[in-house]
Each structure stands twice: as structure tokens, then as C-alpha cells.
Short mmCIF file of C-alpha atoms in Angstrom, two decimals:
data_model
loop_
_atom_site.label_atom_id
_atom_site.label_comp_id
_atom_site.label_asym_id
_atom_site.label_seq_id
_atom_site.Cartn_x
_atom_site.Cartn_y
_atom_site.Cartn_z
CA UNK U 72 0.00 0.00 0.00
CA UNK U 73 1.24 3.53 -0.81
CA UNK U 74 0.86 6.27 1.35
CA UNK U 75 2.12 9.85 1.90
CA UNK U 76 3.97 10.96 5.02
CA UNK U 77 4.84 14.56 3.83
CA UNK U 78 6.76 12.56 1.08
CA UNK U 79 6.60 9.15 2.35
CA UNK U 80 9.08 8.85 5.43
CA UNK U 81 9.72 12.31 6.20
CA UNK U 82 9.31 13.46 9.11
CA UNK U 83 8.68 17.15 10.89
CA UNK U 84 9.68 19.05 13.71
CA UNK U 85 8.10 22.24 15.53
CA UNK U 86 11.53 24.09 16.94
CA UNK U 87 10.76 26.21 20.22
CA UNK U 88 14.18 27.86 19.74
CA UNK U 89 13.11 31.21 18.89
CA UNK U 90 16.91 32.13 19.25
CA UNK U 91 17.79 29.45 16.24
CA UNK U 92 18.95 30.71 13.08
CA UNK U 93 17.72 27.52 11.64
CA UNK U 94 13.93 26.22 12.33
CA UNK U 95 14.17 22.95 10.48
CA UNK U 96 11.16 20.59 9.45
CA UNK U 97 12.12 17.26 10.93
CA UNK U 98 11.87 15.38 12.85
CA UNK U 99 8.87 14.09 13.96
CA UNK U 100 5.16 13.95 11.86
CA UNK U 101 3.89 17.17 12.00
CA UNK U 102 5.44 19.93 9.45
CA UNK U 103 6.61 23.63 11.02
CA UNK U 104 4.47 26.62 10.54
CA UNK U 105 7.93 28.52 9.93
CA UNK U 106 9.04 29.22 5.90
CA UNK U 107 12.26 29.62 4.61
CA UNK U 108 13.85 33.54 4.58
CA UNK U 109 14.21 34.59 0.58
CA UNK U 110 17.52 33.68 -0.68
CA UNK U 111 18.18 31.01 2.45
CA UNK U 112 18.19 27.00 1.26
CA UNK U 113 17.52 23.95 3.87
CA UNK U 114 19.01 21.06 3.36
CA UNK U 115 17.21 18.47 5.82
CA UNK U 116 18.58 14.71 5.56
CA UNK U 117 17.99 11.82 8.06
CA UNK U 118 18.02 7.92 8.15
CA UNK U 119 15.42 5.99 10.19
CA UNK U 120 14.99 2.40 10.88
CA UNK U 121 11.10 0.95 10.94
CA UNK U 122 10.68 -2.25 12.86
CA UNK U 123 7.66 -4.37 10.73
CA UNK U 124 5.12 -5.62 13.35
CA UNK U 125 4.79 -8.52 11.93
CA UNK U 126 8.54 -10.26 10.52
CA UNK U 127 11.66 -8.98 11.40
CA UNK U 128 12.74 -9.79 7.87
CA UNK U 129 10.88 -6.74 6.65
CA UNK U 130 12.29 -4.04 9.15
CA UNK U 131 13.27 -1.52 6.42
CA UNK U 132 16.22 1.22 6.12
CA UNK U 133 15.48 4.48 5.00
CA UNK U 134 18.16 7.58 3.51
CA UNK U 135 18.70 9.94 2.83
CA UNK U 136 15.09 11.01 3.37
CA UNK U 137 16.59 14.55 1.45
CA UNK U 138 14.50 17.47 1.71
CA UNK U 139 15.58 21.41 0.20
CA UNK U 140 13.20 24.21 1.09
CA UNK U 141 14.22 27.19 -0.49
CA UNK U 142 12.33 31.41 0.16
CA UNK U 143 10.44 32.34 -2.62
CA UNK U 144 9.54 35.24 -0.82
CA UNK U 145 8.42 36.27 2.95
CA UNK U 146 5.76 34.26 3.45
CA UNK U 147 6.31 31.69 1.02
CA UNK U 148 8.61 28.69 0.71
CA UNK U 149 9.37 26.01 -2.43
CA UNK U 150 10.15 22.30 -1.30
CA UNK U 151 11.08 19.18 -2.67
CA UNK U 152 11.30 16.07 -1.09
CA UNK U 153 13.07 12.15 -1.81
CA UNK U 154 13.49 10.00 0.68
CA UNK U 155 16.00 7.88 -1.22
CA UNK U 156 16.65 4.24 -1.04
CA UNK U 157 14.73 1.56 1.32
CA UNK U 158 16.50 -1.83 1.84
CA UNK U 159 14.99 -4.40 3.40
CA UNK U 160 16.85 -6.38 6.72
CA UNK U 161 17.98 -8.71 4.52
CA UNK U 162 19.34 -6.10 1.74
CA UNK U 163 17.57 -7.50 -1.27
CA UNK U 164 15.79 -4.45 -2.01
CA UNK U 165 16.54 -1.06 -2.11
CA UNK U 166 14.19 0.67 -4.22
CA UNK U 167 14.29 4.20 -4.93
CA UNK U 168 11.56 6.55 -3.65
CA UNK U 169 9.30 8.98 -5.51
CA UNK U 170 10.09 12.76 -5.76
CA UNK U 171 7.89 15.10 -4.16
CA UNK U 172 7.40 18.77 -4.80
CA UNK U 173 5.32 21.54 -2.90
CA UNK U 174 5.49 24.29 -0.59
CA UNK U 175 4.17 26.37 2.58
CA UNK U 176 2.35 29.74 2.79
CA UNK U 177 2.03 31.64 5.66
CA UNK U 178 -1.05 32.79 6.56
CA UNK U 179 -0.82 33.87 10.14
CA UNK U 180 2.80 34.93 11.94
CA UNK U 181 3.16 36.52 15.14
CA UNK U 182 5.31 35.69 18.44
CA UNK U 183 2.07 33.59 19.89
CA UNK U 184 0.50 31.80 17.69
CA UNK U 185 1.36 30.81 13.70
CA UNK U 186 -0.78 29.34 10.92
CA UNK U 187 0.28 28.02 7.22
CA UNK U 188 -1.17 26.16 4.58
CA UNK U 189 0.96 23.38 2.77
CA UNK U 190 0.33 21.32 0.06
CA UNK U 191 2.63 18.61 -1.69
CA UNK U 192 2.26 16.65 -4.51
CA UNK U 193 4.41 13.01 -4.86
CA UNK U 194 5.14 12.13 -8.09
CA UNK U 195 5.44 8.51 -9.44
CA UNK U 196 9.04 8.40 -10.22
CA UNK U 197 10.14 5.76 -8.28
CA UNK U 198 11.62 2.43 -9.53
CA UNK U 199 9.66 -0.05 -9.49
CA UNK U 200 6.70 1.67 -11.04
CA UNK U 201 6.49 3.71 -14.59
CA UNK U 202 5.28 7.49 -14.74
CA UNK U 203 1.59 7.88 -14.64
CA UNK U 204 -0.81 10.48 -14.07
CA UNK U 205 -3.42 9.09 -12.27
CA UNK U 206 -0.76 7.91 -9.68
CA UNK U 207 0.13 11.22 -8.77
CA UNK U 208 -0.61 11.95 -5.26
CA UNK U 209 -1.80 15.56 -3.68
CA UNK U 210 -1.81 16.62 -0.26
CA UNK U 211 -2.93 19.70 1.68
CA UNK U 212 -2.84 20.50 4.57
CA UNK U 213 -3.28 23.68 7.65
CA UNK U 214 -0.37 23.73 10.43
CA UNK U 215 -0.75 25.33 13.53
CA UNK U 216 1.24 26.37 16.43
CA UNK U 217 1.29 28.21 19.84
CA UNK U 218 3.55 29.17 22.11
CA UNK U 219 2.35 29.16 25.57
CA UNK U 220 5.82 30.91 27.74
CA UNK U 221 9.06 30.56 26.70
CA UNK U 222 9.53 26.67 26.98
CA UNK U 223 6.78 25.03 26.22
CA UNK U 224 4.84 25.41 22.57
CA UNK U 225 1.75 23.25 21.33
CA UNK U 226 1.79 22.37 17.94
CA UNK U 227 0.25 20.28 14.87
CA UNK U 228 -1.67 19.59 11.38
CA UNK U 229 -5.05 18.66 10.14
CA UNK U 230 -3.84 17.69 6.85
CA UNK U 231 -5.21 14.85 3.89
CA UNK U 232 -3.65 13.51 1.01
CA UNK U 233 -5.01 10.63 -1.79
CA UNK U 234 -3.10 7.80 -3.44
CA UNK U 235 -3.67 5.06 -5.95
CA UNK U 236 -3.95 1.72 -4.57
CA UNK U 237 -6.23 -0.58 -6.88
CA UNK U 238 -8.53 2.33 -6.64
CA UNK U 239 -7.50 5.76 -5.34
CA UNK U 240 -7.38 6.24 -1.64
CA UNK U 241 -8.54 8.83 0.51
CA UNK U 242 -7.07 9.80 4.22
CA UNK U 243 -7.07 12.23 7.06
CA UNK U 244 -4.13 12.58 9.35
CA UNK U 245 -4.19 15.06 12.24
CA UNK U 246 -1.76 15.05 15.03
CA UNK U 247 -0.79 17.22 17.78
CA UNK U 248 2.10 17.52 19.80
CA UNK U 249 4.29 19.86 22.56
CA UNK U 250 8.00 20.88 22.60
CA UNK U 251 9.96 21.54 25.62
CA UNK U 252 12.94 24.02 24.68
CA UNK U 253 14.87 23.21 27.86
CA UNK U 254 18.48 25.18 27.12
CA UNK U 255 19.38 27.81 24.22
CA UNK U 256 20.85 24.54 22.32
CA UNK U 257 18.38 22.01 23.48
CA UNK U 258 14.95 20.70 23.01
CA UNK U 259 12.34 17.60 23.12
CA UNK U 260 8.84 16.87 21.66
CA UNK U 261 6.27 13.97 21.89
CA UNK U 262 3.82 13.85 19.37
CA UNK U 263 0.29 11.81 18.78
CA UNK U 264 -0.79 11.34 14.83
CA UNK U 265 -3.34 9.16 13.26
CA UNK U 266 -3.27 7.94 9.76
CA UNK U 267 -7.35 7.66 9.09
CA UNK U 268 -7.85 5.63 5.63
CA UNK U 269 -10.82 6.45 3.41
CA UNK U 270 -11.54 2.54 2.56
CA UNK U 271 -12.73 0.26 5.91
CA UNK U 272 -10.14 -2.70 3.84
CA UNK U 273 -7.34 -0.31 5.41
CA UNK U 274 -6.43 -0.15 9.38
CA UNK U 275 -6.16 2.99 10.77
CA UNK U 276 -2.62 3.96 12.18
CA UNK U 277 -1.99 5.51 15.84
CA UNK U 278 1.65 6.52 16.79
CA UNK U 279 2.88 8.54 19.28
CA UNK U 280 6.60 9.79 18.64
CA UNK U 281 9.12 11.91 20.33
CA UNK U 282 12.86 13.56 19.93
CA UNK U 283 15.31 15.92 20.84
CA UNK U 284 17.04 17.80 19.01
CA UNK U 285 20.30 20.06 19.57
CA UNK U 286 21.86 23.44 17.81
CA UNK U 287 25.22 22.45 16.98
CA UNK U 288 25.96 25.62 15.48
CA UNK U 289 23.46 28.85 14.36
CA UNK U 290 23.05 27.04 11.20
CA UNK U 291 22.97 23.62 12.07
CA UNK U 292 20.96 21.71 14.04
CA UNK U 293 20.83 17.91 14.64
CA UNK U 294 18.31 15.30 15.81
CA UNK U 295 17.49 12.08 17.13
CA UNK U 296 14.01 10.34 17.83
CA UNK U 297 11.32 7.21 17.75
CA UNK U 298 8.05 6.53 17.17
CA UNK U 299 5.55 3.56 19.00
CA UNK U 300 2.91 2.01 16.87
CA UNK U 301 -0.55 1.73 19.35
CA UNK U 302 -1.72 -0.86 17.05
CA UNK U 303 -1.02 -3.62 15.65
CA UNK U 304 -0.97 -2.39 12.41
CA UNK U 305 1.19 0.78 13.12
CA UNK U 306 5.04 0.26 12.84
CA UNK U 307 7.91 1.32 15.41
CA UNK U 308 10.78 3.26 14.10
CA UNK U 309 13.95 4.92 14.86
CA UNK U 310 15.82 7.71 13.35
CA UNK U 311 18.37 10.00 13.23
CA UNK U 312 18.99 13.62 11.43
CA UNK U 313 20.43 16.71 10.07
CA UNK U 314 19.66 20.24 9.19
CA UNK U 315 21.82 23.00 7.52
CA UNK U 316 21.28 26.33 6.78
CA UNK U 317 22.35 28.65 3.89
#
């Protein structure tokens, strides 16, 4: 089954870190309400490790899960997003991903509360399948944040996206988190998402996940953190990142 995870395995993160020169968008599920400045690039990479629920021998590896976002102008930001190669436990596989484009709009900004739209669309370049139009999948979605003192922010998405199965798919996947910035350099989150199919055939998927991440330098920021299926059908995984600025 084929789904979207703001271009398959990436992953998001809300920084509290006012002081950062980088906000970065990973890790975690959830994408940042913050866009790029005009003539400043991201480069966000990461690899993370997914346990499969039911054999080990499926466990998958996942890099360089490669995202740029780029300013196009204050409020607006271009992205584009492959996750790279997945092997298999066993390495027989390794598959490359599809390419996904998009971007963010602010539509709120202020010091207590932020809103942005975001919408992506993954196109069907990977591998193992040929170039299609009605396998391209869209997603939008509205993030959110608020900052309730200097430490402690709230944060998430109500965002949907539709794939091509044998017939197209249609799902809803909110989540909601809160980040602790606990030093200058320093912060944690724990997050709750749900991956709500369209079709009944298809489980629903409940994960909480969590991270920290640290501010090596102004323009560089790295991260490490996990995620805990609450079903059987949701997958545990493990992961660790970058994020540079310039």
C-alpha cells in the first residue's frame, strides 16, 4: 500500500528555539508553521529504521530522506522532497523513492501563535513503477502552532492527502504535539498522529513519537528520535537527522 507521510518517510519538527537561526522541518510527523527567509536554502537529511510488526525480515532502512526548502519570498517557501533508497533487513531491495514537490504559505505569523497552509504533490518516479498520471498523489494541509511561555509550545496539522492503490485512496491525518525548549541549544517533543484511511479494507494507524534535538551551530541543528505504533498495524521506528542552513 502507498501512502504519503509529507513525502513518504519524512518526518517534521516544531523548533521552540526562537533564538535558532535555523527552524528545520524534521523530525517528527507534524510539518513547522515557519518558511524559509528569501535567498536562504535547507538542506534536511535523516536515516530511520522501521521495525515491521509482523517479521523482522521486513524491518526496512530508510536515507537519505533529502528534503531542500528554499524562500520564494516572505511568506512563502518552495520544497522538494526524496526519501531515497529503502533496503529491506535482509538487503535485497533497495528501491528508490518517488520525488515530491510543494510548498508552505504563511497565513498567520506573530510571536504567539502561527498558521500556514501546505500542500505537496508526490510524483510517481520511483523504480519499481512507470510514470503515470493518475498515480500522482496531492496533499494539503493547515499547520498550527502556539507558544504558551518561553519553553513550552503546542503544535500540529489537520492535513489529507489521496493515493492510488487498486482504486485511489482517501485519508485524514491530524496530530498534535508539545516541545519543551529546555536550554538555548536544546529541546524535546512527543507527538500523537493518526493515519485515518478512506476505505474500511485499510487499518487505521496511531503513533505517538518523540525527539530531541540540539543546535550544533546557528546554522545547524541535529536530531534524534522514535516513534511507538498503538496498534497492531502501526510500525515502530527509529531515526536519526540533520539540518543545515544557507
Amino acid at each position: 500500500m502507498k501512502k504519503i507521510f509529507l513525502g513518504t518517510a519524512l518526518v517534521a519538527f516544531i523548533s521552540v528555539n526562537m533564538q535558532a537561526e535555523i527552524i528545520a522541518d524534521r523530525p517528527g510527523f507534524s510539518t513547522g508553521t515557519y518558511t524559509v527567509k528569501p535567498g536562504k536554502f535547507n538542506i534536511e537529511m535523516g536515516y530511520n529504521y522501521t521495525f515491521d510488526t509482523l517479521s523482522s525480515k521486513n524491518n526496512t532502512q530508510d536515507f537519505p530522506l533529502f528534503e531542500l526548502r528554499t524562500g520564494v519570498t516572505e511568506d512563502i517557501e518552495f520544497d522538494f522532497l526524496w526519501d531515497g533508497w529503502s533496503t529491506t533487513k535482509d538487503f535485497k531491495e533497495s528501491p528508490t523513492s518517488d520525488i515530491t514537490i510543494g510548498g508552505k504559505y504563511s497565513l498567520i505569523k506573530n510571536e504567539k501563535y502561527n498558521f500556514t497552509f501546505m500542500t505537496l504533490v508526490t510524483l510517481p518516479t520511483d523504480t519499481q513503477s512507470s510514470f503515470k498520471t493518475e498515480n500522482i498523489s496531492p496533499l494539503i494541509g493547515l499547520l498550527w502552532d502556539y507558544t504558551l511561555n518561553e519553553t513550552i509550545s503546542f503544535f500540529g496539522t489537520f492535513q489529507s492527502s489521496t493515493y492510488r492503490d487498486e482504486k485511489r485512496i482517501y485519508d485524514f491525518q491530524p496530530a498534535t504535539g508539545i516541545t519543551f525548549s529546555h536550554t538555548e541549544k536544546f529541546a524535546s517533543f512527543i507527538e500523537l498522529y493518526s493515519i485515518i484511511p478512506s476505505s474500511s479494507i485499510i487499518p487505521t494507524e496511531k503513533v505517538v513519537d518523540g525527539g530531541f534535538t540540539y543546535l550544533l551551530q546557528e546554522n545547524i541543528q541535529l536530531d534524534i528520535n522514535g516513534g511507538l505504533g498503538l496498534n497492531r498495524e502501526s510500525e515502530d521506528f527509529f531515526g536519526l537527522g540533520i539540518a543545515i542552513e544557507f
